[in-house]
Short mmCIF file of N, CA, C and O in Angstrom, two decimals:
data_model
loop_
_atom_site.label_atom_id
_atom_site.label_comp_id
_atom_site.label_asym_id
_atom_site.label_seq_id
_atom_site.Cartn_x
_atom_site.Cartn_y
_atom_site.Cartn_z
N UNK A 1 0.81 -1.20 0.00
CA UNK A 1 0.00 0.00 0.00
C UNK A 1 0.85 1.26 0.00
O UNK A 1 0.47 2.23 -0.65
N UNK A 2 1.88 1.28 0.63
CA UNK A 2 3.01 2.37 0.82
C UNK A 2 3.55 2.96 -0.72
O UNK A 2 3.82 4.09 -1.14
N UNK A 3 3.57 1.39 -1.41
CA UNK A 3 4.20 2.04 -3.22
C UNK A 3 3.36 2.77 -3.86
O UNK A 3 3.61 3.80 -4.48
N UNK A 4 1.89 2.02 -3.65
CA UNK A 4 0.57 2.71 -4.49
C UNK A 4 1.03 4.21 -3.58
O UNK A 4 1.86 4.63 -4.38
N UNK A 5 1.02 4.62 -3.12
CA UNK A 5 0.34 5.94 -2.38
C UNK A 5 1.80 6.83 -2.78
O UNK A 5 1.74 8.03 -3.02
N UNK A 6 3.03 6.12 -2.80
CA UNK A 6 4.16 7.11 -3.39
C UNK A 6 4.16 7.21 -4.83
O UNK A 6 4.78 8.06 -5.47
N UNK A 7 3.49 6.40 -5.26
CA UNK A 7 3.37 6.45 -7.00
C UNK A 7 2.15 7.52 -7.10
O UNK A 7 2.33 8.41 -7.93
N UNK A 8 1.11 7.55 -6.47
CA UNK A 8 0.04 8.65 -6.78
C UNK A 8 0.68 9.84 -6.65
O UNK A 8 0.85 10.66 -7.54
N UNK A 9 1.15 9.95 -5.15
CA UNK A 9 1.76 11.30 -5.36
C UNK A 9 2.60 11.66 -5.56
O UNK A 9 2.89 12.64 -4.88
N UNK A 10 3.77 11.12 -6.75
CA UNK A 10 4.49 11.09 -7.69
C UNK A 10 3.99 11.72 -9.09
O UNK A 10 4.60 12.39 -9.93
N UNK A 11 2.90 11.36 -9.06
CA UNK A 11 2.50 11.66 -10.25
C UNK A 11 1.50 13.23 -10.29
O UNK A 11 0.60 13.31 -11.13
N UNK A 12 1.76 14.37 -9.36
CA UNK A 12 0.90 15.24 -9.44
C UNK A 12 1.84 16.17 -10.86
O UNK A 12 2.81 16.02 -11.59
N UNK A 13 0.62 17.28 -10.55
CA UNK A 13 1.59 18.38 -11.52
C UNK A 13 2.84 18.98 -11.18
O UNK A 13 3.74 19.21 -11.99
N UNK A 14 2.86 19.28 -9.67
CA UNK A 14 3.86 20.12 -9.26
C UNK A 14 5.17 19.06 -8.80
O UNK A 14 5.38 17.96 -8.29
N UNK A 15 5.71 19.98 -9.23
CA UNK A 15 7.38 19.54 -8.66
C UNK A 15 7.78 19.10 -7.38
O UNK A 15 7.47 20.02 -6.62
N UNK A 16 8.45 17.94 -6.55
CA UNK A 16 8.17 17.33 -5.90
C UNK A 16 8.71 18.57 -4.61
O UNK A 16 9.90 18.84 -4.76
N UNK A 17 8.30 19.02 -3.89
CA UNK A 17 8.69 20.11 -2.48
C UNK A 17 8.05 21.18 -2.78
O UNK A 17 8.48 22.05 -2.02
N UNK A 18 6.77 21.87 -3.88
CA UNK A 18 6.10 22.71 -4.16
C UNK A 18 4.66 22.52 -3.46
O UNK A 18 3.81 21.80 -3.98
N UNK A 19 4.45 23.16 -2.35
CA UNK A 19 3.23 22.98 -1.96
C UNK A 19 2.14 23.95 -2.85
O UNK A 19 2.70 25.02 -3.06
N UNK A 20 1.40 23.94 -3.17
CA UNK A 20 0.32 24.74 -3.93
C UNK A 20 -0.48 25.99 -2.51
O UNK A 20 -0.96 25.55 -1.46
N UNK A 21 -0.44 27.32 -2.81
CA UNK A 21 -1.47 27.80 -2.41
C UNK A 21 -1.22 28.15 -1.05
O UNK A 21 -2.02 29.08 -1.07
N UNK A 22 -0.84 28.17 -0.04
CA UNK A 22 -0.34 28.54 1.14
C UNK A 22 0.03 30.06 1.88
O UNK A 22 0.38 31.08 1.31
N UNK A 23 -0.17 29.84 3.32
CA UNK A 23 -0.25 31.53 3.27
C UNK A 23 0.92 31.15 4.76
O UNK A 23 1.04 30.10 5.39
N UNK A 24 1.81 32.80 4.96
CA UNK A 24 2.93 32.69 5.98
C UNK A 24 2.59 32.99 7.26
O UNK A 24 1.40 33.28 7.27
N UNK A 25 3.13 33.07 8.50
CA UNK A 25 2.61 33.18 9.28
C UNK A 25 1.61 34.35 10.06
O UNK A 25 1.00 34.40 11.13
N UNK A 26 1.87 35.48 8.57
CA UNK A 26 1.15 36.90 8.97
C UNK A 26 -0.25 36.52 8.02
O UNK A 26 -0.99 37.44 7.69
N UNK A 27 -0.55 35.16 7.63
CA UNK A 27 -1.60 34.88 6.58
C UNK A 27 -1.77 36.08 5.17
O UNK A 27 -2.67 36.66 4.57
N UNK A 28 -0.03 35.96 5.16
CA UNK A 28 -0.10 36.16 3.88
C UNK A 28 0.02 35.17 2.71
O UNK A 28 0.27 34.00 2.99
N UNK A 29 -0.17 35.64 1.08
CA UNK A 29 0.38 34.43 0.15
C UNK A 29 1.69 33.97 0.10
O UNK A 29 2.58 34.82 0.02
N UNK A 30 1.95 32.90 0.12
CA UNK A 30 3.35 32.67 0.05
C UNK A 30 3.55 31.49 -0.67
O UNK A 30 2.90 30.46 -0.45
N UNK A 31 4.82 31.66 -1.90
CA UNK A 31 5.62 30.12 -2.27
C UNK A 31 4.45 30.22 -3.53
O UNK A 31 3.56 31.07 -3.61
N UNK A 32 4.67 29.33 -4.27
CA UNK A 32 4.12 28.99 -5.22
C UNK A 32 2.47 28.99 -5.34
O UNK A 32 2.06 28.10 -4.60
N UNK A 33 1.23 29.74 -6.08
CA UNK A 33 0.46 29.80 -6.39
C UNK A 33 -0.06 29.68 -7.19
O UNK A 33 0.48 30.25 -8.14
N UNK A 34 -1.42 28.95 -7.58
CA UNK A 34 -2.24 28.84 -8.44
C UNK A 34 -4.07 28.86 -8.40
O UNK A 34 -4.84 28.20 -7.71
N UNK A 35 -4.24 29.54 -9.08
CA UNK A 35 -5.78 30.03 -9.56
C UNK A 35 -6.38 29.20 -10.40
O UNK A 35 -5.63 28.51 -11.09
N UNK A 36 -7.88 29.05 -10.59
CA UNK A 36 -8.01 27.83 -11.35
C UNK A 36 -9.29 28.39 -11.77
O UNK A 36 -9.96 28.90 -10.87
N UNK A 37 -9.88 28.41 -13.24
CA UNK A 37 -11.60 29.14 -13.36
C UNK A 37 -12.76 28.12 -12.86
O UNK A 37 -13.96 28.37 -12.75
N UNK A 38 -12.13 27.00 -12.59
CA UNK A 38 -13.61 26.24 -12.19
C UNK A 38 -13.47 25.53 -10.58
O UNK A 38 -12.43 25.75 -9.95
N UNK A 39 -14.35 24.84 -10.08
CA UNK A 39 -14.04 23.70 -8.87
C UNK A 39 -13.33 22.60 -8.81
O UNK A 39 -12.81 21.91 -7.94
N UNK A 40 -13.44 22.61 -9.86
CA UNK A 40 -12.75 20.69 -10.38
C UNK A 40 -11.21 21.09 -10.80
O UNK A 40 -10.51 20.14 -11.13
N UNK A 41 -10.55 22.57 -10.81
CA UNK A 41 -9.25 22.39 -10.76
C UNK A 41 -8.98 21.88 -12.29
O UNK A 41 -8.13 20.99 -12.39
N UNK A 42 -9.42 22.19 -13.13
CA UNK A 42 -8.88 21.67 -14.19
C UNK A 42 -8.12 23.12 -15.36
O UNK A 42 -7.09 23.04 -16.02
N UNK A 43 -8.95 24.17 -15.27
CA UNK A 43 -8.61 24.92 -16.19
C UNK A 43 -7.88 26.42 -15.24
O UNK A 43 -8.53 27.20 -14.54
N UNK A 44 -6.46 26.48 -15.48
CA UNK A 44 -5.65 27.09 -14.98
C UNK A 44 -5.99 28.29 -15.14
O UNK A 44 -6.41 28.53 -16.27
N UNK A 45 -5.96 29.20 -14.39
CA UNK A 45 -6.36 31.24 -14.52
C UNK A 45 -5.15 31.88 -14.61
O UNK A 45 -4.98 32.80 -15.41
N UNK A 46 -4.36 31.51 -13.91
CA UNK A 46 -3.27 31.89 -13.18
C UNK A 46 -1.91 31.00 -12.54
O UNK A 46 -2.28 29.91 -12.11
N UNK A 47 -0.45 31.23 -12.39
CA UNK A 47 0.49 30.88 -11.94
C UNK A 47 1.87 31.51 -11.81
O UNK A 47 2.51 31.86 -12.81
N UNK A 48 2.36 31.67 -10.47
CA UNK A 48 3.32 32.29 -9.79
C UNK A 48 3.63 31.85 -8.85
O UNK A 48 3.21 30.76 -8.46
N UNK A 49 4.52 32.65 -8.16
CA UNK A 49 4.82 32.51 -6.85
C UNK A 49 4.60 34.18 -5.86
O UNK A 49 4.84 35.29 -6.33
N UNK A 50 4.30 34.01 -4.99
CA UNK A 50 4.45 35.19 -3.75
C UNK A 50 5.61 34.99 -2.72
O UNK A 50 5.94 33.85 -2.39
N UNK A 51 6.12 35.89 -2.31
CA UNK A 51 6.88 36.37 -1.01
C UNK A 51 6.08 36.76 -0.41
O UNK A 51 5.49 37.62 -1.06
N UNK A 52 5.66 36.63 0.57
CA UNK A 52 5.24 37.43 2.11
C UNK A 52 4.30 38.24 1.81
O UNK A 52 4.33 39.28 2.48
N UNK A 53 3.03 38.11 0.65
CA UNK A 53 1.99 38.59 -0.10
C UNK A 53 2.37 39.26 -1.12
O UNK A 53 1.42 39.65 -1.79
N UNK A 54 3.66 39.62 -1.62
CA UNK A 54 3.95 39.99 -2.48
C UNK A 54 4.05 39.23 -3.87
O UNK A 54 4.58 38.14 -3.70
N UNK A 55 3.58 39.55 -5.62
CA UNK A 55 4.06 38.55 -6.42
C UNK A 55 5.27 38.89 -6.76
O UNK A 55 5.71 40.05 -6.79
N UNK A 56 6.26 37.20 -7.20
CA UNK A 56 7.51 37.76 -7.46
C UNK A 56 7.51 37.02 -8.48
O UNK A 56 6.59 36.21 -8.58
N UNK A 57 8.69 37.09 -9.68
CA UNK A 57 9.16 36.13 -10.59
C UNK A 57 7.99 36.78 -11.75
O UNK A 57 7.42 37.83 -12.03
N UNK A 58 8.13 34.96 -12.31
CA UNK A 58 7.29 35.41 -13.54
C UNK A 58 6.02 34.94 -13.29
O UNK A 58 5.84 33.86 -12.73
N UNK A 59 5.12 35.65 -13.67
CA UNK A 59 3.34 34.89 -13.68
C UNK A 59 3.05 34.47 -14.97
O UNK A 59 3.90 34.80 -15.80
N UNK A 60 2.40 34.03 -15.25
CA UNK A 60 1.70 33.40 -16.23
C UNK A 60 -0.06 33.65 -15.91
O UNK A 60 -0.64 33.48 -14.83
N UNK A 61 -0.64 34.10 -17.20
CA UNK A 61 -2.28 34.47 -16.74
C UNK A 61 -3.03 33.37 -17.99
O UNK A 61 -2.25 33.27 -18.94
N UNK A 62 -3.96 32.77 -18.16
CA UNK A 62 -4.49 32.31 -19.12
C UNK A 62 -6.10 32.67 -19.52
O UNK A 62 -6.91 33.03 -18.66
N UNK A 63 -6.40 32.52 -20.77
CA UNK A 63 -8.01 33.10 -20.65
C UNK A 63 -8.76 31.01 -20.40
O UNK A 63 -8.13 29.95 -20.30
N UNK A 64 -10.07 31.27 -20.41
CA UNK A 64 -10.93 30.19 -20.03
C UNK A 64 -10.55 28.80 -20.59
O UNK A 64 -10.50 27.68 -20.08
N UNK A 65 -10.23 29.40 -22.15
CA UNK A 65 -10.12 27.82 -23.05
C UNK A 65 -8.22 27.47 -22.80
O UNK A 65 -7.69 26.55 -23.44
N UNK A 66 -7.60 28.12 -22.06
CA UNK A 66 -6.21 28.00 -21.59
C UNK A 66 -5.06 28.19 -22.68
O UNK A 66 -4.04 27.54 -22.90
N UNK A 67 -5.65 29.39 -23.33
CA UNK A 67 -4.40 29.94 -23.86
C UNK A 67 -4.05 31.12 -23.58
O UNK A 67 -4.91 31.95 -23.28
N UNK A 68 -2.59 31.46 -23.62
CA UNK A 68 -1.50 32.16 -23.21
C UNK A 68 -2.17 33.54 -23.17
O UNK A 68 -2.55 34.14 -24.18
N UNK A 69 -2.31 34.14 -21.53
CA UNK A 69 -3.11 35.94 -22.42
C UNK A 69 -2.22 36.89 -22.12
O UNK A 69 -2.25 38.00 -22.63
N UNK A 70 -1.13 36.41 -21.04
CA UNK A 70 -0.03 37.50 -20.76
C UNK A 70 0.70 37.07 -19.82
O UNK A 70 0.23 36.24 -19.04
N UNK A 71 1.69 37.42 -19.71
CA UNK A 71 2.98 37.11 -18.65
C UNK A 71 3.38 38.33 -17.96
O UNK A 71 3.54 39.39 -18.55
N UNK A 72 3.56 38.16 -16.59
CA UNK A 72 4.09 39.51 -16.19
C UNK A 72 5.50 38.54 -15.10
O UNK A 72 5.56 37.48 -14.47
N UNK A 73 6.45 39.75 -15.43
CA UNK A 73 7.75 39.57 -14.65
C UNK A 73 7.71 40.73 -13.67
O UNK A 73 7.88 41.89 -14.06
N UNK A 74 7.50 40.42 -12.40
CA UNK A 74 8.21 41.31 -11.39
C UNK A 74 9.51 41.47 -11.13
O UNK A 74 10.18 40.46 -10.91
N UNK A 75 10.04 42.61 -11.10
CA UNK A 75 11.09 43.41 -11.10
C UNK A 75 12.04 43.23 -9.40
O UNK A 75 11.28 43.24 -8.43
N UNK A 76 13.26 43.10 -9.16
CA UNK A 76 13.43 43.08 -7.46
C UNK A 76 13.92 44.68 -7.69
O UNK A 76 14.06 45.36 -6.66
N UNK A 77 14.20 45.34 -9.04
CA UNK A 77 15.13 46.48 -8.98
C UNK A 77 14.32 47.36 -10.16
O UNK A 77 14.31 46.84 -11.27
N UNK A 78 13.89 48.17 -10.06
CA UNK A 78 13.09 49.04 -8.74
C UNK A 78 12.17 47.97 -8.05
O UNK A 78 12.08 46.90 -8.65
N UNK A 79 11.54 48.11 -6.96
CA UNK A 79 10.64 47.59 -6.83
C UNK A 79 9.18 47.65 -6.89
O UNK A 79 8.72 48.76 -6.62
N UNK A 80 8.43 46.84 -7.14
CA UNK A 80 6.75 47.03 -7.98
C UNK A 80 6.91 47.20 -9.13
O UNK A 80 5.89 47.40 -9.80
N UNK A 81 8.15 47.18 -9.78
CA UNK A 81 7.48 47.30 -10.97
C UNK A 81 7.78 45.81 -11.62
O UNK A 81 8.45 44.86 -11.23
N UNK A 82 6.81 46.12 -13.05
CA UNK A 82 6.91 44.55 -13.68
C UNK A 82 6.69 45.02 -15.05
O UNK A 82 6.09 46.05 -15.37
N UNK A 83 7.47 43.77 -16.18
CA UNK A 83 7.48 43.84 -17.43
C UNK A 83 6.51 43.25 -17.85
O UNK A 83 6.52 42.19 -17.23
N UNK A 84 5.39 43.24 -18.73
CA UNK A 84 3.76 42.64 -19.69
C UNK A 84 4.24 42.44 -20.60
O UNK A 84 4.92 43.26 -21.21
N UNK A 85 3.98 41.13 -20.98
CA UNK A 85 3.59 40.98 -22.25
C UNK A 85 2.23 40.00 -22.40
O UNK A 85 2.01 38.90 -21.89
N UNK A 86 1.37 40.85 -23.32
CA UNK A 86 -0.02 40.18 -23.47
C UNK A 86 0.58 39.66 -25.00
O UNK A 86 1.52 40.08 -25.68
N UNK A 87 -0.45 38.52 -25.23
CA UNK A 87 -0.59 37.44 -26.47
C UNK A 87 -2.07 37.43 -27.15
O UNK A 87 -3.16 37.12 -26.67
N UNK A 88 -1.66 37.94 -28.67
CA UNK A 88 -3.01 37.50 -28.92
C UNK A 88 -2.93 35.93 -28.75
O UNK A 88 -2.01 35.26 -28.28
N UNK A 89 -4.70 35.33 -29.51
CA UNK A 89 -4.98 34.49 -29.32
C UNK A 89 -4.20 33.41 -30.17
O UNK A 89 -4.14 32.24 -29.78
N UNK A 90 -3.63 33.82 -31.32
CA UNK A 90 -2.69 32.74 -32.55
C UNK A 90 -1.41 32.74 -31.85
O UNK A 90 -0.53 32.04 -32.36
N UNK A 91 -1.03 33.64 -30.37
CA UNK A 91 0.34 33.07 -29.90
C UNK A 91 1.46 34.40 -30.17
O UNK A 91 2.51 34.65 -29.57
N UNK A 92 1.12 34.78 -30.74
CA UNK A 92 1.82 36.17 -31.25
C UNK A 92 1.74 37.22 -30.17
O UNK A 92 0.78 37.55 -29.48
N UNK A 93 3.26 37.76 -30.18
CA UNK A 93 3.15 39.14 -28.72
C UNK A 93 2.37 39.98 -29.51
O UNK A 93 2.50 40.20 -30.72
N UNK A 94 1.46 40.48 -28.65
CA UNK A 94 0.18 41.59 -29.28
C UNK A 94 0.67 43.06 -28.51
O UNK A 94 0.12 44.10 -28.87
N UNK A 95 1.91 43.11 -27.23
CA UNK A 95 1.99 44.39 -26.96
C UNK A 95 3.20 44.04 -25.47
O UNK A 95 3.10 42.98 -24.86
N UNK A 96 3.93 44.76 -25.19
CA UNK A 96 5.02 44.46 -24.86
C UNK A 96 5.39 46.56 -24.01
O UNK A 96 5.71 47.62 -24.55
N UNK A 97 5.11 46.18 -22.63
CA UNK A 97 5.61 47.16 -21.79
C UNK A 97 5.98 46.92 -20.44
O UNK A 97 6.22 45.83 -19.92
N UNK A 98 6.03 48.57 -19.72
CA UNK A 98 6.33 48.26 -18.16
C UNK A 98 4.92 48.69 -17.08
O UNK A 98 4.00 49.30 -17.61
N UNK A 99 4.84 48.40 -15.90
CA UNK A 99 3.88 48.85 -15.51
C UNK A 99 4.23 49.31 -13.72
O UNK A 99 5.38 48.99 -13.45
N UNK A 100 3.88 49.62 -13.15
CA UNK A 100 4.19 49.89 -11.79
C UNK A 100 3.09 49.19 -10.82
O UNK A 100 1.93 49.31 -11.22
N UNK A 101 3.31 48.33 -9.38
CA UNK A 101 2.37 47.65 -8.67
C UNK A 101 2.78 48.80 -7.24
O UNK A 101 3.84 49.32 -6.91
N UNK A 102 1.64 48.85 -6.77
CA UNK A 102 1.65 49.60 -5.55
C UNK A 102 0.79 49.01 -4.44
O UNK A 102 -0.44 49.02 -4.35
N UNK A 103 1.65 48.50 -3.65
CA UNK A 103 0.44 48.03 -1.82
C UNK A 103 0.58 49.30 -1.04
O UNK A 103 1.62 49.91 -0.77
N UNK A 104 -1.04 49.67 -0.62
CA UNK A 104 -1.12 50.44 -0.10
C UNK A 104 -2.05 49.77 0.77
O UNK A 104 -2.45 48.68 0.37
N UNK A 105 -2.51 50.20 1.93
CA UNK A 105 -3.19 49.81 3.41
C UNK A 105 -4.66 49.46 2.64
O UNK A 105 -5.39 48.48 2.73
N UNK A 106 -4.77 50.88 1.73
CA UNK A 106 -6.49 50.18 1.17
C UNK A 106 -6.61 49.58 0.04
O UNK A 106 -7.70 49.53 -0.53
N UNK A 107 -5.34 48.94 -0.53
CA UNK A 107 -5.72 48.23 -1.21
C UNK A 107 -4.12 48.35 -2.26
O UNK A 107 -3.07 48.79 -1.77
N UNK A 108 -4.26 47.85 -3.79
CA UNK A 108 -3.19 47.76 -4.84
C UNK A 108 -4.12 48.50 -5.75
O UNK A 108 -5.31 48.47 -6.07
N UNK A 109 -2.63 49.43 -6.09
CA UNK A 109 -2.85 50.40 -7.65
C UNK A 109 -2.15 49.95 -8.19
O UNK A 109 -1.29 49.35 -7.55
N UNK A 110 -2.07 49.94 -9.72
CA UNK A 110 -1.33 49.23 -10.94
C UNK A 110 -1.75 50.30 -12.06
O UNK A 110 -2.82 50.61 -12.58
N UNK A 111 -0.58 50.68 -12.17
CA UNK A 111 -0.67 51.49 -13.66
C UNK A 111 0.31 51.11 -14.81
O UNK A 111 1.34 50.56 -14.44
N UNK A 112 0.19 51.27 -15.91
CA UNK A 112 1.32 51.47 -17.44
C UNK A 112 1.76 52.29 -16.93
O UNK A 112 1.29 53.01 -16.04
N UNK A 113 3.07 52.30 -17.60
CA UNK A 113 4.52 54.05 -17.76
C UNK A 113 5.35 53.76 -18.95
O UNK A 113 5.94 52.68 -18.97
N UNK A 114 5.42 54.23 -19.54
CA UNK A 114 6.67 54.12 -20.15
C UNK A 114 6.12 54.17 -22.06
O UNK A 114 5.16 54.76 -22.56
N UNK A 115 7.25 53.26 -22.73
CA UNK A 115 6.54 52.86 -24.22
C UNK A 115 5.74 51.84 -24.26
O UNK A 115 6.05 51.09 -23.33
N UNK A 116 4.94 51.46 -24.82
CA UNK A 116 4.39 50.23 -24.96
C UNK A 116 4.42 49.87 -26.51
O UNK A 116 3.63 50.25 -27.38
N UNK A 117 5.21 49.28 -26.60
CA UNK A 117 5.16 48.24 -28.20
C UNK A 117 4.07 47.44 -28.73
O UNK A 117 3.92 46.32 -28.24
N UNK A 118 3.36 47.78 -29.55
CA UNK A 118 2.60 46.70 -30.35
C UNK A 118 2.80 46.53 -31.59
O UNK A 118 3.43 47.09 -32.49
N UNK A 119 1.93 45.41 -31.43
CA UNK A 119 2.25 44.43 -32.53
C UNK A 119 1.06 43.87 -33.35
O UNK A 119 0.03 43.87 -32.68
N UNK A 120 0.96 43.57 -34.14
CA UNK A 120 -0.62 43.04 -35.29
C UNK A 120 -0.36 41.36 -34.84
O UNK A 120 0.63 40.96 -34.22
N UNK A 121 -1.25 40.72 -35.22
CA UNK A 121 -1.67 39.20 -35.01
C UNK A 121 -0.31 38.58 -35.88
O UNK A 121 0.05 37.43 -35.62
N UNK A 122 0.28 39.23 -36.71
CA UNK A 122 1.31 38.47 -37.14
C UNK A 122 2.41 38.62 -37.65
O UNK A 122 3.01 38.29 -38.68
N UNK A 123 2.72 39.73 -35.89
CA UNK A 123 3.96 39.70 -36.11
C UNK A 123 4.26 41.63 -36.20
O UNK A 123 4.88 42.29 -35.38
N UNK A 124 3.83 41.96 -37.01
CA UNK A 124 4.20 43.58 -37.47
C UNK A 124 4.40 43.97 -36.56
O UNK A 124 3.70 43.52 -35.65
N UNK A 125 5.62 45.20 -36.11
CA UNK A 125 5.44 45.78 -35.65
C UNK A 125 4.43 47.55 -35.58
O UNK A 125 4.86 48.27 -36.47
N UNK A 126 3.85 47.90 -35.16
CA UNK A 126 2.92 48.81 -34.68
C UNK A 126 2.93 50.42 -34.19
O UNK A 126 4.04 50.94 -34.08
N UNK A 127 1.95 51.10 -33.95
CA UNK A 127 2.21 52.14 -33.39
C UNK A 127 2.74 51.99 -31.80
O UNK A 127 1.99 51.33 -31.08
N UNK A 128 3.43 52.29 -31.45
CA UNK A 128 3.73 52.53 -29.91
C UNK A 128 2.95 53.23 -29.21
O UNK A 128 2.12 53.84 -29.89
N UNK A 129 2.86 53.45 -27.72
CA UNK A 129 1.96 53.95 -27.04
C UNK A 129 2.97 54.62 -25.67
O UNK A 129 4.05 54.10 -25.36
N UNK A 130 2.55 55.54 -25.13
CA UNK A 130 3.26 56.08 -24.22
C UNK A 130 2.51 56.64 -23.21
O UNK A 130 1.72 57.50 -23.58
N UNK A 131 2.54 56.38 -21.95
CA UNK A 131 2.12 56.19 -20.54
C UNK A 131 2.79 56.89 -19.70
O UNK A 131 4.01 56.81 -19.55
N UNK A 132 1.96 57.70 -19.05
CA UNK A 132 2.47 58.54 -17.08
C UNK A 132 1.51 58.09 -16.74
O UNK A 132 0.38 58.20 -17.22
N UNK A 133 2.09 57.23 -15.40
CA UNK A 133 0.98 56.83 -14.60
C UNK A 133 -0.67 56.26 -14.73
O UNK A 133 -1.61 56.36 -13.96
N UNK A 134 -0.51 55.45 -16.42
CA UNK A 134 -1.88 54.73 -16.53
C UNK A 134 -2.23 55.81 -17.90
O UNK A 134 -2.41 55.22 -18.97
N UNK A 135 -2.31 56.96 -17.93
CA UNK A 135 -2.97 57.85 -18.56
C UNK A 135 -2.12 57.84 -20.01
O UNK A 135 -0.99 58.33 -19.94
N UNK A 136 -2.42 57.50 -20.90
CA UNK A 136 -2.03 57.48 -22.33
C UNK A 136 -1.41 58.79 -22.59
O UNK A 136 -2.12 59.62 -22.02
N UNK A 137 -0.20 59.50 -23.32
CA UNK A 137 0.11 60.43 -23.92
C UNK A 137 0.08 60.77 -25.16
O UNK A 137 0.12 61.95 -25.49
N UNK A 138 0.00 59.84 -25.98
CA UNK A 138 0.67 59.84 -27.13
C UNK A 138 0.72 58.50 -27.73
O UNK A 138 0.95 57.58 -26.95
N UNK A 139 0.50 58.13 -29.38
CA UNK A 139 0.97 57.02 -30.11
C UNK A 139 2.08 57.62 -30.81
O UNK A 139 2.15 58.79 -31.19
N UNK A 140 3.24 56.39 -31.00
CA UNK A 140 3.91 56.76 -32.46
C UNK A 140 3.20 56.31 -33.74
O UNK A 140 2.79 55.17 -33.94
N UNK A 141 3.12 57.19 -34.46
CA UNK A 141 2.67 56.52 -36.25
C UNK A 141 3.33 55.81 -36.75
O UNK A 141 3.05 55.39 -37.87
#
């Protein structure tokens, strides 16, 4: 009975010392996380990891039917901020910038800054877009 039960849980998704979902002793998120759109755990929303409620590394976001809708990399230098890239639906980068994350007591602000690169479904590059604090400035032609 001991083999059956190391072979089942041998065989999950996660990597063997990855607990799923867990919070630290201030009940924050911590260690590896995942989101899921239904009960049954089958269709992935979301995947990362947190520090001490913070997200760090890279995330991965997916839409319903589980393809790729954007990746965000958190930054350790500055901090809060993180690099996007959203995907259209054929797999192709559809737009490529930076954005800023802010914890505040009542809650998280998240804005765009910077250029934002786009791109057409296949491939072209695009007009650019330019951001203070969320609020659009300007496209390039």
């Amino acid at each position: 009975m001991g083999l059956v039960a190391m072979l089942v849980a041998s065989c999950t998704s996660l990597p063997v010392g990855h607990a799923r979902n867990r919070y630290d002793a201030k009940g924050q998120r911590h260690g590896y996380w995942q989101e899921y759109f239904d009960a049954a755990e089958m269709h992935v929303a979301n995947r990362g990891r947190y520090r001490h409620g913070r997200p760090v590394g890279l995330w991965r976001y997916y839409t319903p039917a589980q393809q790729l809708e954007r990746k965000e990399r958190y930054l350790r230098i500055p901090a809060g901020q993180l690099s996007i890239t959203y995907y259209h639906p054929n797999g192709q980068i559809a737009r490529q910038g930076r954005a800023q994350y802010v914890l505040r007591p009542d809650g998280a602000q998240f804005y765009w800054f910077g250029e934002w690169k786009r791109y057409s479904a296949i491939g072209r590059a695009e007009a650019s877009e330019y951001y203070v604090n969320g609020q659009l400035l300007h496209k390039n032609q």
